Coordinates of C-alpha atoms and ligand atoms in Angstrom, one line a residue:
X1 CA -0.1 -10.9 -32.0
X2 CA 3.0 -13.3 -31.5
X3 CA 6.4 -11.3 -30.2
X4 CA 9.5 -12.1 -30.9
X5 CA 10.4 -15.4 -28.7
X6 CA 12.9 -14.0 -26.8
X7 CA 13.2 -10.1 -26.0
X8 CA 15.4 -8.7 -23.4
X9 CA 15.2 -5.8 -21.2
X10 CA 17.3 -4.0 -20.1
X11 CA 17.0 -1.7 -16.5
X12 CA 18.7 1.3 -15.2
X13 CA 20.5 2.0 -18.5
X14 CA 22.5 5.5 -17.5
X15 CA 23.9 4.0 -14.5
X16 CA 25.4 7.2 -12.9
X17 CA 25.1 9.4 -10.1
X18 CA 21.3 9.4 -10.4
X19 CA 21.0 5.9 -10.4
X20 CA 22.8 6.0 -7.2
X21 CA 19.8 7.7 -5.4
X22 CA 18.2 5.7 -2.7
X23 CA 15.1 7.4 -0.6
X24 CA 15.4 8.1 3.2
X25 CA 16.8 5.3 4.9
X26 CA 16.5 2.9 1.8
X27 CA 19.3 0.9 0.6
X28 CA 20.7 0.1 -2.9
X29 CA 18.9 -2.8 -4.0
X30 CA 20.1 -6.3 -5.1
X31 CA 19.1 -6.2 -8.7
X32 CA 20.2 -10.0 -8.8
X33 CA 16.8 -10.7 -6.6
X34 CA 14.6 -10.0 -10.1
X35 CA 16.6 -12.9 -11.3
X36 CA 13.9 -14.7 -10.9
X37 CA 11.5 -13.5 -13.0
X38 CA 13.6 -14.7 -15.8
X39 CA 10.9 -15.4 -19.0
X40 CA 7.7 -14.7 -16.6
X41 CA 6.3 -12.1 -19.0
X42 CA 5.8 -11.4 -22.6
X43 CA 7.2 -7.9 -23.8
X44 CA 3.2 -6.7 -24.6
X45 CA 2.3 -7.8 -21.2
X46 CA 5.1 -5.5 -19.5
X47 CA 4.7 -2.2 -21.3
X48 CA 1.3 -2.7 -21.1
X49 CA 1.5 -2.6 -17.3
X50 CA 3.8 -0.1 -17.1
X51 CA 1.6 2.4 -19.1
X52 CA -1.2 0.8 -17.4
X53 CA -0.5 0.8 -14.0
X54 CA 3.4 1.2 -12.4
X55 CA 4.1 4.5 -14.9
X56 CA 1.1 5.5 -16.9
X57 CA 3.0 9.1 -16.9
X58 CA 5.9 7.6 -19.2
X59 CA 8.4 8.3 -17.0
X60 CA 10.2 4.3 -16.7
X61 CA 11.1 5.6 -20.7
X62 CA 14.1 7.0 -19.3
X63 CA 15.3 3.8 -17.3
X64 CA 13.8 0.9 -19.2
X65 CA 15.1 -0.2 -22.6
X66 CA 14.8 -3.4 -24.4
X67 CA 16.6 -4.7 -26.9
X68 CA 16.1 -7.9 -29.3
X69 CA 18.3 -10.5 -29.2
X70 CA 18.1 -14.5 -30.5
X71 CA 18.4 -16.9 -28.0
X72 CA 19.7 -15.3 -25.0
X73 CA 18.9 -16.3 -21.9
X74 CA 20.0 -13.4 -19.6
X75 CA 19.9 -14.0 -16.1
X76 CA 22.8 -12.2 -14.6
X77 CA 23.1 -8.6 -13.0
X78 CA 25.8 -6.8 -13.9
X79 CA 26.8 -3.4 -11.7
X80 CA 23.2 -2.1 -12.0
X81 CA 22.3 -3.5 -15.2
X82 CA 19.6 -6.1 -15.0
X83 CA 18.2 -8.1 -17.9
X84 CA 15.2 -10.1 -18.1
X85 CA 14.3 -12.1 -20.4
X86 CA 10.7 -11.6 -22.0
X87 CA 8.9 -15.2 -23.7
X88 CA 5.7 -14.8 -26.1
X89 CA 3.6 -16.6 -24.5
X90 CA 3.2 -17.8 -20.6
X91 CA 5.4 -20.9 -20.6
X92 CA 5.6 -23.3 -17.8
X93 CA 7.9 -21.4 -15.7
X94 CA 6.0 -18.4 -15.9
X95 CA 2.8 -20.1 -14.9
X96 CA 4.7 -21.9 -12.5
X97 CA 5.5 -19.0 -11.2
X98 CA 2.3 -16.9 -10.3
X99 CA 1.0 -17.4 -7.1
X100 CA -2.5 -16.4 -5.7
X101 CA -5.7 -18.4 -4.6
X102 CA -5.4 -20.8 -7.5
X103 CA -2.2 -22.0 -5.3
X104 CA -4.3 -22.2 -2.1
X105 CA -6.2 -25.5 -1.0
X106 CA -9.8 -26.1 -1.5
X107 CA -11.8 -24.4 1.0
X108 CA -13.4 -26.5 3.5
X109 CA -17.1 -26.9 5.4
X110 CA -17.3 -23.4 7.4
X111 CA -13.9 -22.1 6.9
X112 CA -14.1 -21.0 3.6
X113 CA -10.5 -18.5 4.2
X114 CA -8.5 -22.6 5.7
X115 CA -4.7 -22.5 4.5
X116 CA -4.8 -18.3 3.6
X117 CA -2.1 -16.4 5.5
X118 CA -3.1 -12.4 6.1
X119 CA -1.2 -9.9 7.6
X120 CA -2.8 -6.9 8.7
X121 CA -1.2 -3.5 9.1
X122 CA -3.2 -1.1 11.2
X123 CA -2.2 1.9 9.6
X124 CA -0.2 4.4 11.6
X125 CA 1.2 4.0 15.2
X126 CA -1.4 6.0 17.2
X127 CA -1.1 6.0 21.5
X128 CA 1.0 9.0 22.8
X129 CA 2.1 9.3 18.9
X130 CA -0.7 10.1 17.7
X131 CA -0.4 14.0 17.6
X132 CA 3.5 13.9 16.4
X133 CA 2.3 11.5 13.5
X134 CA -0.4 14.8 12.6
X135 CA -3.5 11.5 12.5
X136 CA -4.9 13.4 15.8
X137 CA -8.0 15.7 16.3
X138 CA -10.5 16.9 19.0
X139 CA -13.7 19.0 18.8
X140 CA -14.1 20.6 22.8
X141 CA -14.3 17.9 24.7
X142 CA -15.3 15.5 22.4
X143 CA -13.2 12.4 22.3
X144 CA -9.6 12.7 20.6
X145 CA -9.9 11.4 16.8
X146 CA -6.9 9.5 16.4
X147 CA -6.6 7.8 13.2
X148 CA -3.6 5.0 14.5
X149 CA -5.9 3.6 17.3
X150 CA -9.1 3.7 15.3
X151 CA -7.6 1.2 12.6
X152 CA -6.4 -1.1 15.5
X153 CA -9.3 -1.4 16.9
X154 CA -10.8 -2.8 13.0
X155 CA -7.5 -4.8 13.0
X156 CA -8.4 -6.4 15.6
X157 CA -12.2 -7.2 15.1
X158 CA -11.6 -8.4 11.8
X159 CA -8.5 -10.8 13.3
X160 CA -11.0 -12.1 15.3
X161 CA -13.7 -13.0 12.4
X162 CA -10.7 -14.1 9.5
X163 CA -9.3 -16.5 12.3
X164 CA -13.6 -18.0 12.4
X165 CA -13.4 -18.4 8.6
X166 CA -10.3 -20.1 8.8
X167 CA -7.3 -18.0 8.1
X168 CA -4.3 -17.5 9.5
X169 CA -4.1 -14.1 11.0
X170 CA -0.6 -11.7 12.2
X171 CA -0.9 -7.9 12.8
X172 CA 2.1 -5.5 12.2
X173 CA 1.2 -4.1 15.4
X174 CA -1.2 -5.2 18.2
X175 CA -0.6 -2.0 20.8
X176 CA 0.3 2.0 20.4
X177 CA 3.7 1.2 20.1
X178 CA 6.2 1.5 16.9
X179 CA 8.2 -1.3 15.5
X180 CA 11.1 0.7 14.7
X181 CA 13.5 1.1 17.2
X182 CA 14.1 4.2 15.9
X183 CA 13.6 7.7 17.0
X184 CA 13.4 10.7 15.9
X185 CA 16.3 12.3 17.8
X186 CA 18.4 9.5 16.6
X187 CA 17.3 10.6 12.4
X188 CA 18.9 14.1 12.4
X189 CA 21.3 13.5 10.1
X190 CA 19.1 11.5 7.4
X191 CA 16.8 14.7 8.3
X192 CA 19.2 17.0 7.2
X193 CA 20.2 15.3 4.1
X194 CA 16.2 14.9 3.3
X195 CA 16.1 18.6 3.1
X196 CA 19.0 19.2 1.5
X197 CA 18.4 16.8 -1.5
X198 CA 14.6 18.5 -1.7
X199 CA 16.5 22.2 -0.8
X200 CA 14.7 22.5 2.1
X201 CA 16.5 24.9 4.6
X202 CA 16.9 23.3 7.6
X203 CA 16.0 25.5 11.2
X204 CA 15.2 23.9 14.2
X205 CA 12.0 23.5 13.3
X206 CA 12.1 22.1 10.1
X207 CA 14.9 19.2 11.3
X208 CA 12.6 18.4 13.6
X209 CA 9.7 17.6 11.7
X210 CA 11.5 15.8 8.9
X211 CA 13.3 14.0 11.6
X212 CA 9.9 12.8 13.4
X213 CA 8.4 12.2 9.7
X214 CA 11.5 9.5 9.0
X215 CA 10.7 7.8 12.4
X216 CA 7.1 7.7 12.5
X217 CA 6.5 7.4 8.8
X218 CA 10.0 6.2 6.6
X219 CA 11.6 3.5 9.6
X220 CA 8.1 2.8 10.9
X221 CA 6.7 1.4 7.5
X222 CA 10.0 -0.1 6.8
X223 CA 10.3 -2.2 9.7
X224 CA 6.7 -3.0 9.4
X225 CA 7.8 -4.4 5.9
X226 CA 10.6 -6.7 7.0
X227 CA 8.4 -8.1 9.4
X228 CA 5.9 -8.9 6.8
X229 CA 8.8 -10.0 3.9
X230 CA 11.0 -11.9 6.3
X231 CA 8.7 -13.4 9.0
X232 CA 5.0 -13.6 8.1
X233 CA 5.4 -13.9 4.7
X234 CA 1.6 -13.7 3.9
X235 CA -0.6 -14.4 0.8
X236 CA -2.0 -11.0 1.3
X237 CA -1.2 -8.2 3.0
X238 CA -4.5 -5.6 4.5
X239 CA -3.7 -2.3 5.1
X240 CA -6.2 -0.6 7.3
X241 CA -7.0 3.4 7.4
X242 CA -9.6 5.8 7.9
X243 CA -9.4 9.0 5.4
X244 CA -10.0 12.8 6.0
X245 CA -10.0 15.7 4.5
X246 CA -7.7 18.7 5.3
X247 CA -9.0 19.4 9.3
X248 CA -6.8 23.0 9.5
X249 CA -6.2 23.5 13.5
X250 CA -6.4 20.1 15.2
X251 CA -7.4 21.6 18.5
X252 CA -10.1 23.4 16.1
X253 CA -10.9 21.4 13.3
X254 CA -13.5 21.4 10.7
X255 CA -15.9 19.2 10.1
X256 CA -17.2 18.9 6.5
X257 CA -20.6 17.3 4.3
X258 CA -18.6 14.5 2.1
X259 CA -17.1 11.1 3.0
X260 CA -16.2 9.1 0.7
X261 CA -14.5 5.5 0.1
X262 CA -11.1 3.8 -1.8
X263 CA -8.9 1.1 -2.5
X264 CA -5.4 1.7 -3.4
X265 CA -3.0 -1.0 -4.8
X266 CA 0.4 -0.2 -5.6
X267 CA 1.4 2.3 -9.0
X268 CA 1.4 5.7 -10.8
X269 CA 5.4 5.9 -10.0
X270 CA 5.9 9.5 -10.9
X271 CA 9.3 10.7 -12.8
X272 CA 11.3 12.2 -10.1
X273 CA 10.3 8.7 -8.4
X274 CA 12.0 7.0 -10.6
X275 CA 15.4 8.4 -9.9
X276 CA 15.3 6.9 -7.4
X277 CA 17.3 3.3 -7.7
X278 CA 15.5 1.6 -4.8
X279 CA 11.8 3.0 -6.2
X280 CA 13.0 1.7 -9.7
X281 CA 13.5 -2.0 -8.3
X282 CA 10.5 -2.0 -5.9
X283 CA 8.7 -0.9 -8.9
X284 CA 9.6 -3.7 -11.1
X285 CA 9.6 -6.1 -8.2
X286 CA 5.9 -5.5 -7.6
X287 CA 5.4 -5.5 -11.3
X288 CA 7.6 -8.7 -12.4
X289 CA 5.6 -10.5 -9.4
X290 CA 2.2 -10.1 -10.7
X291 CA 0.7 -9.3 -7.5
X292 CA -1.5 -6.7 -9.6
X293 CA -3.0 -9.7 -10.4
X294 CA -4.3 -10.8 -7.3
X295 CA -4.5 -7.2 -5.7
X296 CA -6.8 -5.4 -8.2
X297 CA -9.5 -7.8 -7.9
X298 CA -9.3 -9.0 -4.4
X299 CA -9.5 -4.9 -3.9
X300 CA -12.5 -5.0 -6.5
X301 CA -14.6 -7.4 -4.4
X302 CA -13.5 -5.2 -1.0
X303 CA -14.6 -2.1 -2.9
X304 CA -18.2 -4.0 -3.9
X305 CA -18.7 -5.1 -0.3
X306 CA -17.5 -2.1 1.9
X307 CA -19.8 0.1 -1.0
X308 CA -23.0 -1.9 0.0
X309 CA -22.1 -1.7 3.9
X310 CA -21.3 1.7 4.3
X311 CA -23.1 3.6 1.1
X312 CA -20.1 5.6 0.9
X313 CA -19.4 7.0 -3.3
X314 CA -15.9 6.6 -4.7
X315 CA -13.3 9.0 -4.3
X316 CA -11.9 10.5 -7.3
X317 CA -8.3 11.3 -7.8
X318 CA -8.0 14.6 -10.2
X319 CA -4.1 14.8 -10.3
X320 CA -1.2 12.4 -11.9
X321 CA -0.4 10.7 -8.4
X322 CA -3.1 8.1 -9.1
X323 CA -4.0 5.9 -11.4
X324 CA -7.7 4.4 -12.3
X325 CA -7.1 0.7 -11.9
X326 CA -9.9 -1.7 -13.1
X327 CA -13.5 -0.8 -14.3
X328 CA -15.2 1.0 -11.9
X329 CA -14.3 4.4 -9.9
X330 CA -13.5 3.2 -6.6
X331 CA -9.7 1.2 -6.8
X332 CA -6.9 3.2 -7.6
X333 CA -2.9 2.6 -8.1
X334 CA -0.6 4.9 -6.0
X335 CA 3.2 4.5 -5.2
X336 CA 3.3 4.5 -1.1
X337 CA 5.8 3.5 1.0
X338 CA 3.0 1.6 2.7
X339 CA 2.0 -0.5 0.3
X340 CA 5.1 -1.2 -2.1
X341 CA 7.4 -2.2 -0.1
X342 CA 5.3 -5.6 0.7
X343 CA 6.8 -8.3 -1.6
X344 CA 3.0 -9.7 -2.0
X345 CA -0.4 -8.7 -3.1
X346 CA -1.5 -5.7 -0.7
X347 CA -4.7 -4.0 -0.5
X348 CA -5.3 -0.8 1.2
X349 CA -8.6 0.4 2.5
X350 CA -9.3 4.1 2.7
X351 CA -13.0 4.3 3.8
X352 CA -15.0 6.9 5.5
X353 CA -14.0 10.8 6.4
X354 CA -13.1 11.4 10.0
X355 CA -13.9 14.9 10.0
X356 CA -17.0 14.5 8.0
X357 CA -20.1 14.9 9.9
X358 CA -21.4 12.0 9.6
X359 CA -18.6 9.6 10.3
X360 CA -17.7 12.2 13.3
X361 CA -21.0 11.3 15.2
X362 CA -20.4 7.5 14.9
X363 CA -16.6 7.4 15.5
X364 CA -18.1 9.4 19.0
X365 CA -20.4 6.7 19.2
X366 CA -17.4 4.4 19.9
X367 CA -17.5 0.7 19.7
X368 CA -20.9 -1.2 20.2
X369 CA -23.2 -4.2 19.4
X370 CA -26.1 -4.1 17.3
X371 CA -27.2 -1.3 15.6
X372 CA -28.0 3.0 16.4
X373 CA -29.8 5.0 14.9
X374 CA -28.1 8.2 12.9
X375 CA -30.1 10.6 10.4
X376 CA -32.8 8.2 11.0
X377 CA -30.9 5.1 9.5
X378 CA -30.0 2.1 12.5
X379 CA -26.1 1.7 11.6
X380 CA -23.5 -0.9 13.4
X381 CA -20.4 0.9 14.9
X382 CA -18.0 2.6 12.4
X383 CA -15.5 -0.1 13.5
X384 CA -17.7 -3.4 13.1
X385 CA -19.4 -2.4 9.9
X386 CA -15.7 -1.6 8.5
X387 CA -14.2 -4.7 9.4
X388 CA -17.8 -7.0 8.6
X389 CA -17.4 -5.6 5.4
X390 CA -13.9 -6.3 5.0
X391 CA -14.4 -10.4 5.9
X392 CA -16.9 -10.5 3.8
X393 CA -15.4 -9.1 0.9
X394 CA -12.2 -11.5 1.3
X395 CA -14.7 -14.4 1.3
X396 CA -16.2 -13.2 -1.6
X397 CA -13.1 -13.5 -3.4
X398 CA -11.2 -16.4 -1.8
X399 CA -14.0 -19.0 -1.2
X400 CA -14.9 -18.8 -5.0
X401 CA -11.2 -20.5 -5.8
Ligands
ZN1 ZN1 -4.1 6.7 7.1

């Protein structure tokens, strides 16, 4: 179906004081950066991702308008108006414009991954702040489970075999240490105004907590972000973590039957989300920059890969915080700090069950070579068969360009 040539969009209309929001330590964005994206999409393609993927629960309806008008080239943002021109078609600049392996050079004899730039976050900080950041367990005297230095130690394996195939490898972090400068003594304020905009009484207690939440979760994952946007500046971003289920007591957790395995990639903005101005631009940022494009099935070819290694079954999301992206059960869009705020395509692993059973045994296991045996099955380590699968999966998809 042909569209009109030229529509234009129109963001934040009802700039007011709830367009003023910003999140916990955000800032108001530059709505001039989307300037950009200027004719990059066709008006079917953009709703179509919006109800898709970014805002399948309708809420962007209240922020996004678009209005016909002949010939007008838009390109300018006004107070925190932005338009964007929409074309019919993918014309040259918009073709121009996407980026992803197509860009990248042919792969060469035994480094099928030469001339593609990854960063890979570890997720969480782990060390000494493991227990603060609530990604810490122990079973008697069992070794602590601690979620931050777990995905480090994958980070760094699979470093190790990308940099063999060719690519060129950064981590957000290579020790237990945070990358925000940050602390949480220094976030009282920004902790008092968090629970006052979500009328949370603040005690001692409660300031505390949503102080050390802002360091090790909201200034952490934003400093992890400006390292990626400003100084890396990857082709893809891999975010590393290991899942669980509610533990209860960490000093007396329980362990449960089920582990399962996901990919997230960045959507299902939720309505009070979006009154938020910052979450309104990232939104439209990752959106107008196609990196769904390169995400969803770069995350499709992980999913197939880390499924064979690991026999894991998809988890299933029941609730309207994420969003079924592609054709099978096991990639899913949700709207995470983590994973938005890189300005490139980003996958984010969320295999096994740390207090399941089974995945309990293995992480005890530690790291090894070769295989063990557990119910009766020889297995590699948790951390080699995670991040074997993980190269191979990005080879799957990046040496078939
Ligand atoms: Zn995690």
């Amino acid at each position: 179906m042909r569209e009109l040539l030229l529509s234009v969009v129109l963001l934040s209309v009802g700039a007011g004081l709830l367009s003023a929001k910003v999140t916990p330590l955000g800032a108001k964005p530059e709505w001039a950066e989307l300037d950009g994206f200027q004719e990059t999409i066709t008006k079917g393609k953009f709703v179509e991702l919006l109800d898709r993927v970014y805002a399948p629960n309708g809420g962007w309806k209240e922020w996004i308008a678009d209005r016909r008008r002949h010939g007008a080239h838009l390109a300018s943002a006004r107070g925190q108006a932005l338009r964007v021109a929409l074309c019919d078609f993918r014309s040259q600049a918009g073709a121009a414009f996407l980026e992803g392996k197509a860009e990248l050079p042919p792969p060469t004899k035994g480094k099928p991954l030469a001339g593609l730039r990854i960063a890979i976050d570890p997720g969480h900080i782990g060390g000494k702040w493991a227990k603060m950041e609530e990604r810490w367990f122990q079973i008697g005297k069992g070794k602590p489970v601690t979620e931050g230095d777990m995905t480090l130690r994958v980070a760094k394996l699979l470093e190790d075999r990308l940099k063999k195939l060719g690519a060129e490898v950064r981590l957000t972090r290579t020790g237990g240490s945070p990358l925000t400068k940050m602390r949480p003594e220094m976030l009282l304020a920004e902790a008092r105004r968090s629970l006052a905009e979500s009328n949370r009484k603040a005690t001692a207690f409660t300031l505390q907590k949503e102080s050390e939440k802002l360091f090790y979760r909201t200034a952490e994952i934003r400093s992890r972000a400006w390292l990626v946007n400003s100084v890396i500046k990857p082709d893809l971003v891999v975010c590393l973590h290991f899942n669980a289920e509610g533990w209860g007591d960490p000093a007396r957790p329980s362990l449960i039957d089920k582990s399962h395995l996901h990919f997230l990639v960045t959507g299902a903005w939720s309505r009070d989300e979006l009154e938020y101005e910052d979450q309104r631009f990232e939104m439209l940022q990752k959106l107008l920059s196609r990196s769904l494009e390169e995400e969803a099935p770069v995350s499709e070819a992980l999913a197939r890969s880390l499924a064979a290694a690991t026999k894991l079954p998809p988890f299933i999301y029941h609730g309207n915080n994420a969003v079924r992206v592609g054709e099978g059960d096991y990639v899913w869009g949700r709207n995470l700090l983590a994973n938005r705020l890189f300005n490139c395509p980003v996958v984010y692993a969320e295999p096994y069950v740390m207090n399941s059973r089974q995945d309990y045994a293995r992480i005890q296991a530690g790291d090894y070579k070769g295989t063990r045996i557990f119910a009766g099955v020889p297995r590699k380590s948790i951390y080699r068969e995670y991040a074997d699968a993980m190269a191979e999966g990005i080879v799957a998809y990046y040496a078939g360009r």
